[in-house]
PDB file of C-alpha atoms in Angstrom:
ATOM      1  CA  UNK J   1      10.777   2.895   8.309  1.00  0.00           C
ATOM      2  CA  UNK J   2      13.058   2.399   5.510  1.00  0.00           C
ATOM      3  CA  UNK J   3      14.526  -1.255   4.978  1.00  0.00           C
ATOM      4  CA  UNK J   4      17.602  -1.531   2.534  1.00  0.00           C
ATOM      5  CA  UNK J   5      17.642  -5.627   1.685  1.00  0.00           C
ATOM      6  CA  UNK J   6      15.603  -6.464   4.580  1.00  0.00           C
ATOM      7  CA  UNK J   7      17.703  -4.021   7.096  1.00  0.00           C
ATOM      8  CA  UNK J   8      16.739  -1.136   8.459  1.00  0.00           C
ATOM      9  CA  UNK J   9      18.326   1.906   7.381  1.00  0.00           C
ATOM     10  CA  UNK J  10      20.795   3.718   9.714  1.00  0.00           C
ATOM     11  CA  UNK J  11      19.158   6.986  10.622  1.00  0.00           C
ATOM     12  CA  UNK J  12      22.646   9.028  10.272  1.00  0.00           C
ATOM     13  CA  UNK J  13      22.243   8.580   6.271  1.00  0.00           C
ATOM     14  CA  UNK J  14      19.991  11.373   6.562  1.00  0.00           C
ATOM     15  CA  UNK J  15      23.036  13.628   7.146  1.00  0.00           C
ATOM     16  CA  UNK J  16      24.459  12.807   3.649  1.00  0.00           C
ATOM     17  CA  UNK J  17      21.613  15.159   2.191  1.00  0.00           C
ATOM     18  CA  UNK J  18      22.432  19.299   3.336  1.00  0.00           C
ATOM     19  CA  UNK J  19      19.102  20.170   5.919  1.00  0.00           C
ATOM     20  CA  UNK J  20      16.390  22.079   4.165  1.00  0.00           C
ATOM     21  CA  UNK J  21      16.735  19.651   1.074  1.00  0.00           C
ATOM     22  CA  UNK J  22      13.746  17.774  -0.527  1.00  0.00           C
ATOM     23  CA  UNK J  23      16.306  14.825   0.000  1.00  0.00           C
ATOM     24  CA  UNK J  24      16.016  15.134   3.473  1.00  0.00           C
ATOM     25  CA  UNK J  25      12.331  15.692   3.741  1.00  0.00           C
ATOM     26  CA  UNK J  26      11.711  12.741   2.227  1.00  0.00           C
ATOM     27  CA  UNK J  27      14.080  10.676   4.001  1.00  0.00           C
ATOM     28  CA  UNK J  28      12.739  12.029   7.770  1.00  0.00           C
ATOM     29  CA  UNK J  29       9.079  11.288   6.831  1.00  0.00           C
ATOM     30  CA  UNK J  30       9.733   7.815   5.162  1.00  0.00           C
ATOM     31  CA  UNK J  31      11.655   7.043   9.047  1.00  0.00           C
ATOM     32  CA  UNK J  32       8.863   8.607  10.580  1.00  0.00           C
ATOM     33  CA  UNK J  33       6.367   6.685   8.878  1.00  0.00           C
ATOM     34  CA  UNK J  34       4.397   3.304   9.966  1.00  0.00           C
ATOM     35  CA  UNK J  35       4.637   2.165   6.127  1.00  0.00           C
ATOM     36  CA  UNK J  36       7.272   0.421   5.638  1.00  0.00           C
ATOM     37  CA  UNK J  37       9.492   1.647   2.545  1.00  0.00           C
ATOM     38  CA  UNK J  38      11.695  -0.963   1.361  1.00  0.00           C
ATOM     39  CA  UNK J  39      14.384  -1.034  -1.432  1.00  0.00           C
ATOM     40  CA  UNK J  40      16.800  -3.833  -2.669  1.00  0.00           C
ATOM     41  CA  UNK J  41      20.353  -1.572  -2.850  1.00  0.00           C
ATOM     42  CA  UNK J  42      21.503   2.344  -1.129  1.00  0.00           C
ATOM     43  CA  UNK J  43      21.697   2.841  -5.057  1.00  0.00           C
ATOM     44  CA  UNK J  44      18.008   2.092  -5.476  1.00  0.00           C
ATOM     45  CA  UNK J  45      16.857   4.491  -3.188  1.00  0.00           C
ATOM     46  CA  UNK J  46      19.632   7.294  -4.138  1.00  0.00           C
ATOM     47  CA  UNK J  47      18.128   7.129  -7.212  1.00  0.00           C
ATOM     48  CA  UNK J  48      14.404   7.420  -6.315  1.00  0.00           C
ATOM     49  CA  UNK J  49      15.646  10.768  -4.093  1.00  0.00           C
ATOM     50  CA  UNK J  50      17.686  12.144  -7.039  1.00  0.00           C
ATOM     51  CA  UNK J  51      14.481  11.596  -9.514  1.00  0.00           C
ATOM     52  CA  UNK J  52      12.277  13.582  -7.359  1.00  0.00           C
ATOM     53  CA  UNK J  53      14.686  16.381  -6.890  1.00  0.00           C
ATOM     54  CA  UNK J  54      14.875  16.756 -10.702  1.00  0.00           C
ATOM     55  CA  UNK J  55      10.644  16.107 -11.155  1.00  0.00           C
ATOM     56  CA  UNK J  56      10.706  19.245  -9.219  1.00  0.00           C
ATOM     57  CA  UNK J  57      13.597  21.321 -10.736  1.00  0.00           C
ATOM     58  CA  UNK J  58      11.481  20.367 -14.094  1.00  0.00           C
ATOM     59  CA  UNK J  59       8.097  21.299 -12.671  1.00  0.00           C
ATOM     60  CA  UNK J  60      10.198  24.667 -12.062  1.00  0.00           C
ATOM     61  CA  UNK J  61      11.731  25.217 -15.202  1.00  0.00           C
ATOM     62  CA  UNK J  62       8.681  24.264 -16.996  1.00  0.00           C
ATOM     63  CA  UNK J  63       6.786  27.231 -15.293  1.00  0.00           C
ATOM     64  CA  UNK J  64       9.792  29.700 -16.749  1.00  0.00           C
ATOM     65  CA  UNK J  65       9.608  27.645 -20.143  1.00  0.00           C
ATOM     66  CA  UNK J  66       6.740  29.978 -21.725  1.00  0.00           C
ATOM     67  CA  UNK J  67       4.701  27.250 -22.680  1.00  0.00           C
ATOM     68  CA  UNK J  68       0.960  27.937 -23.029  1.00  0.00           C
ATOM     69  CA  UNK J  69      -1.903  26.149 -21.925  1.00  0.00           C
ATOM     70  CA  UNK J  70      -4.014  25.198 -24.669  1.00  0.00           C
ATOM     71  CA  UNK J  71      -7.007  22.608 -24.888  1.00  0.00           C
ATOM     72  CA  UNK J  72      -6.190  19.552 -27.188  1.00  0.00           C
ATOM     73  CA  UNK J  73      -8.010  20.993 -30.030  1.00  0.00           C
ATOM     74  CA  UNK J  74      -5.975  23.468 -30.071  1.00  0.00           C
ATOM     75  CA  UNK J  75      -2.529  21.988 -28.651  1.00  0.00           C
ATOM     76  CA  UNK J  76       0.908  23.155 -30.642  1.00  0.00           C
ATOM     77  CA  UNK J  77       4.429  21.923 -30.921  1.00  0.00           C
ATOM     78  CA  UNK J  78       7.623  22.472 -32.264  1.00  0.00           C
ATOM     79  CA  UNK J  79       7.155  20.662 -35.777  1.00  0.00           C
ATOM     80  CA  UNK J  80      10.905  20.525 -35.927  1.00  0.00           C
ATOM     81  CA  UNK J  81      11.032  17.532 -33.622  1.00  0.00           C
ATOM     82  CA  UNK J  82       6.960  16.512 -32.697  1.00  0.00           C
ATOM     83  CA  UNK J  83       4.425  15.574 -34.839  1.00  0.00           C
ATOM     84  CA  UNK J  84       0.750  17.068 -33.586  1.00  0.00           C
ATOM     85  CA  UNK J  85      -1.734  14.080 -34.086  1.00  0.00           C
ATOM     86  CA  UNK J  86      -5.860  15.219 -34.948  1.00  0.00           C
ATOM     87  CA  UNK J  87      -6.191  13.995 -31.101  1.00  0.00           C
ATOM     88  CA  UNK J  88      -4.293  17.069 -30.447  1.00  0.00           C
ATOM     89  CA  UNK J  89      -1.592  14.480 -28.604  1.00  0.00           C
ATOM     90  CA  UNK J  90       1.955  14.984 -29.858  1.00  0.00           C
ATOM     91  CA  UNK J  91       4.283  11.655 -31.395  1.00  0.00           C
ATOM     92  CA  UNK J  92       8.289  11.893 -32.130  1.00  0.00           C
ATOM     93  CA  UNK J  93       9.241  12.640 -35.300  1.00  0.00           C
ATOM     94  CA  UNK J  94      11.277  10.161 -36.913  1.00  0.00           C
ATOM     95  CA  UNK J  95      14.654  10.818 -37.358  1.00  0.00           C
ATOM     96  CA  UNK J  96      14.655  13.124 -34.286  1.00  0.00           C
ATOM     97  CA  UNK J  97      17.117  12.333 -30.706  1.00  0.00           C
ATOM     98  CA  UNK J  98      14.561  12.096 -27.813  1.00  0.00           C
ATOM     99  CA  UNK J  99      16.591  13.842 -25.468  1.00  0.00           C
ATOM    100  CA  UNK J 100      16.625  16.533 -27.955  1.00  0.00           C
ATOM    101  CA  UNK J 101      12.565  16.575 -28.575  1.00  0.00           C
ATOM    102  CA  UNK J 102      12.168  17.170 -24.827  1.00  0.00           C
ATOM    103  CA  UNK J 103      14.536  19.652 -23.775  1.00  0.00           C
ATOM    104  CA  UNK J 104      13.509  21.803 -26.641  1.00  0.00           C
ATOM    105  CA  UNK J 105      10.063  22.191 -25.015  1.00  0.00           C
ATOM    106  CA  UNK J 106      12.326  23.894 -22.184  1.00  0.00           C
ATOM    107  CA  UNK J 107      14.212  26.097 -24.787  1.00  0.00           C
ATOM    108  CA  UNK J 108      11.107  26.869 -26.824  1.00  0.00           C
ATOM    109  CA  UNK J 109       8.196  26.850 -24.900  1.00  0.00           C
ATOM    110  CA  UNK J 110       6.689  29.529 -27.103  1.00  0.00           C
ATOM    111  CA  UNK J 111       6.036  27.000 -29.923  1.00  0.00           C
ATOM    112  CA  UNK J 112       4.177  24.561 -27.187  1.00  0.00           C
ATOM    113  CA  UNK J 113       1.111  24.619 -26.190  1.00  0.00           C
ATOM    114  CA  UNK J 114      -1.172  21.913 -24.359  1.00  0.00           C
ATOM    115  CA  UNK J 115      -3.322  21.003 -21.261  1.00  0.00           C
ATOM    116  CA  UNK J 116      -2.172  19.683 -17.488  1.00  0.00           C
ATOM    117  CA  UNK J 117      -1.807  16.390 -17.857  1.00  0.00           C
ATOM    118  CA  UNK J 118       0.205  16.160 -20.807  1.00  0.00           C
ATOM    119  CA  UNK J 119       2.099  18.901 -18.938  1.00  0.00           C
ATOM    120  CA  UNK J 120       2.927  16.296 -16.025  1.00  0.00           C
ATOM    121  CA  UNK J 121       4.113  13.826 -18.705  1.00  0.00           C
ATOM    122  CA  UNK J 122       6.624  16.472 -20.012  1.00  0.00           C
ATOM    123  CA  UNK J 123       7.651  17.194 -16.669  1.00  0.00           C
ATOM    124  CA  UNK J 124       8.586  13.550 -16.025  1.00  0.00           C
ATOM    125  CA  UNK J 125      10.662  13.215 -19.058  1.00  0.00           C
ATOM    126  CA  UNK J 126      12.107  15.975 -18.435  1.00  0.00           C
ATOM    127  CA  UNK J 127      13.250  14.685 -14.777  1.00  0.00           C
ATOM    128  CA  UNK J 128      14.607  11.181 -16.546  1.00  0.00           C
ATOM    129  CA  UNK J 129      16.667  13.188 -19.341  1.00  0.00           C
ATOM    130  CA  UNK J 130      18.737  15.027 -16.698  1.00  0.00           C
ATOM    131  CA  UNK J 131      19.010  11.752 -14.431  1.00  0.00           C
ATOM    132  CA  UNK J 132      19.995   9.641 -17.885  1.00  0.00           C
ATOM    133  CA  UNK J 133      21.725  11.887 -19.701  1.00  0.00           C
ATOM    134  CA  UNK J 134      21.435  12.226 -23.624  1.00  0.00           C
ATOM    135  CA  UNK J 135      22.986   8.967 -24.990  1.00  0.00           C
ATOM    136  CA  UNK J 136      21.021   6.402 -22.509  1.00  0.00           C
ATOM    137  CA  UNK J 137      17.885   8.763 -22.469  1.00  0.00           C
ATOM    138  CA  UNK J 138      18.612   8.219 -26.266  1.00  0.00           C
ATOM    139  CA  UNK J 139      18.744   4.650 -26.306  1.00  0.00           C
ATOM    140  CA  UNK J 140      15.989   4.241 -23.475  1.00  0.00           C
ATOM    141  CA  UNK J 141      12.965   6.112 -24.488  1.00  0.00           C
ATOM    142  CA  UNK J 142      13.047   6.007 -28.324  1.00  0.00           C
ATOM    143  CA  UNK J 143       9.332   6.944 -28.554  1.00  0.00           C
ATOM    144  CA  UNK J 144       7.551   8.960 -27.089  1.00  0.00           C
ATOM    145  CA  UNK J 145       3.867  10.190 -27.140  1.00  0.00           C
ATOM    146  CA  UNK J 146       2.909  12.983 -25.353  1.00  0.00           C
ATOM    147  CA  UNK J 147      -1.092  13.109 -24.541  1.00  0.00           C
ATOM    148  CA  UNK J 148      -2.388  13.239 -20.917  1.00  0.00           C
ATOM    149  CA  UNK J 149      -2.657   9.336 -19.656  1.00  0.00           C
ATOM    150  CA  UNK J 150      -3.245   8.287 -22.759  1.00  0.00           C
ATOM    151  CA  UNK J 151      -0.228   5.902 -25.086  1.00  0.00           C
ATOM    152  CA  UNK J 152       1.743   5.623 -22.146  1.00  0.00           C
ATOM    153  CA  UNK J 153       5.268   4.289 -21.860  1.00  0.00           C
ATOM    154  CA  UNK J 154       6.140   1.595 -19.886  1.00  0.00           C
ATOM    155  CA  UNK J 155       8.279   3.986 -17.797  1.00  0.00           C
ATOM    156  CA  UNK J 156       5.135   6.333 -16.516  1.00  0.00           C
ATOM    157  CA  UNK J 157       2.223   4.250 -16.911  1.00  0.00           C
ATOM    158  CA  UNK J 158       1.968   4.130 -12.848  1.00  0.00           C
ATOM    159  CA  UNK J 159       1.367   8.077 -13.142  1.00  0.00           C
ATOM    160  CA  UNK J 160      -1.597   7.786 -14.558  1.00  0.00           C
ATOM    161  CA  UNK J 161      -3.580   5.679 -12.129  1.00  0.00           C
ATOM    162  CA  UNK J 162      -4.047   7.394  -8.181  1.00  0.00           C
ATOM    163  CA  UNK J 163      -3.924   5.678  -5.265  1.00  0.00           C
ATOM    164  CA  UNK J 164      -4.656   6.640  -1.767  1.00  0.00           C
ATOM    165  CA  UNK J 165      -1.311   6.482  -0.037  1.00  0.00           C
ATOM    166  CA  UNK J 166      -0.039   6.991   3.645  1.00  0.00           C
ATOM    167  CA  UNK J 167       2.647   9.379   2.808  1.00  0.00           C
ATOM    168  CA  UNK J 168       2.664  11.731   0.262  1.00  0.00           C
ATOM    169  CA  UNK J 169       6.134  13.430  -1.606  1.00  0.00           C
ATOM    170  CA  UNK J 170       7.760  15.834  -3.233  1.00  0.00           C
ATOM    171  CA  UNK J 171       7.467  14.490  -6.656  1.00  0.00           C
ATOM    172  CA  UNK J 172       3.898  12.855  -6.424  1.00  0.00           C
ATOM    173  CA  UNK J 173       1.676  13.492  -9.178  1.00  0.00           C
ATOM    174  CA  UNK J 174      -1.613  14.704  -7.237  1.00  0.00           C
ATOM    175  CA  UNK J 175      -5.205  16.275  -8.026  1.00  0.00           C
ATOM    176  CA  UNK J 176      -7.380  19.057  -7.342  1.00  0.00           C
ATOM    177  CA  UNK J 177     -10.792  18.075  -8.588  1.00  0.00           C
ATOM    178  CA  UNK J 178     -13.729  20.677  -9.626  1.00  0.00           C
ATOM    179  CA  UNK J 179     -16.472  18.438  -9.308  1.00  0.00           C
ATOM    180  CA  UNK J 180     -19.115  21.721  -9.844  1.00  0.00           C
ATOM    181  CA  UNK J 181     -17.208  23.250 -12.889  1.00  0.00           C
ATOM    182  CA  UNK J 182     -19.197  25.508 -15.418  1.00  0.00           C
ATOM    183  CA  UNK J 183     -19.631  23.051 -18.482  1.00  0.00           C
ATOM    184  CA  UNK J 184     -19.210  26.512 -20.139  1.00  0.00           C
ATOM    185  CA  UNK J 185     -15.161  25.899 -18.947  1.00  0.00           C
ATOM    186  CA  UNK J 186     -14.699  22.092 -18.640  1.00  0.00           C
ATOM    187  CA  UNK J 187     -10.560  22.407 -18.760  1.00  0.00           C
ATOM    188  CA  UNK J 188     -11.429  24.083 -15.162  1.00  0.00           C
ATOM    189  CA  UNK J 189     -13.081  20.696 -14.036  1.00  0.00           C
ATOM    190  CA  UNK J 190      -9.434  20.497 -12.669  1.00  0.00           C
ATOM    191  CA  UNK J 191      -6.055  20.665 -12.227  1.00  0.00           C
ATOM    192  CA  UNK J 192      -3.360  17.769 -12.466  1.00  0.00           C
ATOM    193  CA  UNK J 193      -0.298  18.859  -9.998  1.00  0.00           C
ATOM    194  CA  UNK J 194       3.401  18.262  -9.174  1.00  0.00           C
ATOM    195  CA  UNK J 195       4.012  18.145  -5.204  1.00  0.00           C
ATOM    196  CA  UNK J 196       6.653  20.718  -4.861  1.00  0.00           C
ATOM    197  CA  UNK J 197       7.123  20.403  -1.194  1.00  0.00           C
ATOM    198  CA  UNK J 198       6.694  22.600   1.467  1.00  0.00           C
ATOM    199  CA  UNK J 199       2.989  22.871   0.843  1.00  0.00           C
ATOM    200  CA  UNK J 200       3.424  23.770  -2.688  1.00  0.00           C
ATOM    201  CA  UNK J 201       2.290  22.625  -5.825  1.00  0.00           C
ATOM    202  CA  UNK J 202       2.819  23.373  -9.689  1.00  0.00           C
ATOM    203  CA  UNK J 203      -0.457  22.870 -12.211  1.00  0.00           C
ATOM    204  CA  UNK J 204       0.405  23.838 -15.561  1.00  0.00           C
ATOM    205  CA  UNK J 205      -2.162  27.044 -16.652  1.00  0.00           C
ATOM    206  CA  UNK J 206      -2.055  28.111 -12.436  1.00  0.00           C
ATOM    207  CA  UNK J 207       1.190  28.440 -11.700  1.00  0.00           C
ATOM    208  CA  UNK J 208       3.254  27.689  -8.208  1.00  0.00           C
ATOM    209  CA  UNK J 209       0.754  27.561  -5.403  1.00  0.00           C
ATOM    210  CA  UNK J 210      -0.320  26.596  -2.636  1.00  0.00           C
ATOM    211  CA  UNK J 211      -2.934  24.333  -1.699  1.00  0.00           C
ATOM    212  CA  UNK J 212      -5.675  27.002  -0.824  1.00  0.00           C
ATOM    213  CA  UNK J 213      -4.603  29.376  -3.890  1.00  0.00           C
ATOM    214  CA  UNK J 214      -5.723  26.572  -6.329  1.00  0.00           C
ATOM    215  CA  UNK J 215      -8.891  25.436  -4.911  1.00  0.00           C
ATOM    216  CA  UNK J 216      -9.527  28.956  -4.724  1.00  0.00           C
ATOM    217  CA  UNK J 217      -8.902  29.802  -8.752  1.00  0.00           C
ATOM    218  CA  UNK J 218     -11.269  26.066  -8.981  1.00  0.00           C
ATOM    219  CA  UNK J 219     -13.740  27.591  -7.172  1.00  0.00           C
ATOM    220  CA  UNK J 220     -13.974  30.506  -9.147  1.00  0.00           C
ATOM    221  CA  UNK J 221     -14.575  28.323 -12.336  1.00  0.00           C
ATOM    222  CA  UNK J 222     -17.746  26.470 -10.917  1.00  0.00           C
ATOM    223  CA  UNK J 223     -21.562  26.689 -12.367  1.00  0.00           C
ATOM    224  CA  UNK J 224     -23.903  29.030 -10.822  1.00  0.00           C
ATOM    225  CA  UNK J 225     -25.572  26.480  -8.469  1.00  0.00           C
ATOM    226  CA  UNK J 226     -22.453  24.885  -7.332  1.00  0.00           C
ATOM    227  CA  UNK J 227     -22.657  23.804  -3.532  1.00  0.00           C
ATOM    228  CA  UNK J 228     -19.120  21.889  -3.584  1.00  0.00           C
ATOM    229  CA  UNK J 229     -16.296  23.390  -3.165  1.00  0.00           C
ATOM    230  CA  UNK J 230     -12.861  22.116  -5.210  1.00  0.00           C
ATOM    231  CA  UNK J 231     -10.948  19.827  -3.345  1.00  0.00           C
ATOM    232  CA  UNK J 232      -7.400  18.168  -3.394  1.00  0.00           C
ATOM    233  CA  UNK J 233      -7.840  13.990  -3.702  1.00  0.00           C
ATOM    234  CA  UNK J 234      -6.207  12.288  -0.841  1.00  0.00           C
ATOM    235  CA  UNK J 235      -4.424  10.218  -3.825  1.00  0.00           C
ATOM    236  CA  UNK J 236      -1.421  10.059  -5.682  1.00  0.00           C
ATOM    237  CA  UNK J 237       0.018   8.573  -8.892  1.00  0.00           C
ATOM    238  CA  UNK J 238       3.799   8.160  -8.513  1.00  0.00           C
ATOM    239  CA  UNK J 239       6.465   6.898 -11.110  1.00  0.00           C
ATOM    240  CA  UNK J 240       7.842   3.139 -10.516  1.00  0.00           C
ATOM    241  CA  UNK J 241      10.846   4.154  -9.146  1.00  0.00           C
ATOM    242  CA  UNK J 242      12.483   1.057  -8.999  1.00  0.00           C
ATOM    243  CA  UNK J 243      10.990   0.057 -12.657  1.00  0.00           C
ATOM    244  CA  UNK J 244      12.859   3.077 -13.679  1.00  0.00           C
ATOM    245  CA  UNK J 245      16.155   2.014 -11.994  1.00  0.00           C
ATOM    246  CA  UNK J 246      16.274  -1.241 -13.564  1.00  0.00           C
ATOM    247  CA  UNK J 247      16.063   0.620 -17.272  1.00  0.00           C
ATOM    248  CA  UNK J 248      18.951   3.185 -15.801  1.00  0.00           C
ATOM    249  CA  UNK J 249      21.091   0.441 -14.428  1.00  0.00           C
ATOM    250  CA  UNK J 250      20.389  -1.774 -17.799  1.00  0.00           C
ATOM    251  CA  UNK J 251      21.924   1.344 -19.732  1.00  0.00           C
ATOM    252  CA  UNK J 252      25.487   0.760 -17.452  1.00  0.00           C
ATOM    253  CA  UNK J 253      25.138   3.998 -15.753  1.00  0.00           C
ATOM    254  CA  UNK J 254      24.893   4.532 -11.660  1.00  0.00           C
ATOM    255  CA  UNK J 255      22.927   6.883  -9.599  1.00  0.00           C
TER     256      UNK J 255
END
């Protein structure tokens, strides 16, 4: 059930969104659901939809981008616009546009190189610059740290904790955990995801997969002895959508 200011939502908005959309997914199984989804404004929950169709179209465009995956010792980045810290995390120059720092990770991906967490965090930024634009992404995120969970914003920290949830989206953060990894290749102990939809997934390093694909490459990476197999966690970190629309709302803007 969705409730819009304590009112349940007429079931004909569905139709607003063309069928086959991610819009429209979301929408039927939020209905369909016995959680109860509620949100204060039309606008608050336009928003959410429109934020998970761009977490996607970046989890895309980050698989084209060329970037590599790299452990943190040996993370790069552009030093045009990121300094790399001895952490192997990545902080905003000074001086540089934020907007700018980001999307060149899309233009550039050659000069990047990093893990799949911090790879989720990109992907999320990514999703807010096209949603804010340059100016209020500008003005809204003036620093920015890029290193797995770690020196998070405000604006993501709810990615980086999981929680078991009744429904899960296109645009969830999830895991695929190796519990029996070879220590001999620990960045296989596993592999931080964006829900595509459609039974899909992106980890950066894999690719665009489905669910059995992944545990399979997991599986592959475990010691000699292993007796579990690689699993995806019935969990999901999620951005605070409605966090988020306060900061784009407080820049004068409108989903």
């Amino acid at each position: 059930m969705i409730m819009i200011d304590h009112k349940p939502l007429d079931g004909t908005f569905v139709n607003t969104y063309p069928e086959g959309s991610t819009e429209r997914h979301i929408l039927n199984t939020m209905l369909s659901s016995a959680e109860t989804y509620d949100y204060d404004t039309i606008e608050q929950l336009k928003f959410e939809l429109r934020m998970r169709h761009e977490i996607i179209n970046a989890a895309d465009e980050l698989g084209r981008s060329g970037m590599d995956f790299e452990v943190f010792r040996e993370s790069k980045a552009n030093p045009a616009f990121w300094r790399r810290r001895g952490d192997g995390g990545f902080e905003l120059k000074s001086g540089v546009k934020p907007y700018d720092a980001i999307t060149d990770i899309y233009k550039n991906g050659q000069d990047y190189g990093t893990e799949c967490a911090t790879a989720i965090q990109i992907i999320y930024y990514k999703a807010l610059a096209a949603v804010f634009g340059p100016d209020a992404f500008n003005k809204t995120f003036k620093n920015i740290t890029l290193m797995n969970w770690h020196d998070l914003s405000a604006a993501l920290r709810e990615t980086g904790a999981m929680h078991r949830e009744k429904d899960y989206f296109p645009g969830d953060r999830r895991y695929f955990t190796n519990p029996d990894v070879d220590p001999k290749t620990p960045e296989w102990q596993g592999e931080n995801v964006i829900d595509l939809g459609g039974g899909l997934y992106y980890g950066h390093g894999i690719g665009k997969y489905d669910a059995d694909t992944i545990i399979e490459a997991l599986n592959e990476n475990r010691r000699e002895d292993a007796d579990r197999d690689a699993s995806l966690l019935d969990a999901a970190g999620r951005p605070d959508f409605k966090y988020l629309y306060k900061l784009y709302t407080s820049t004068g803007a409108s989903a």
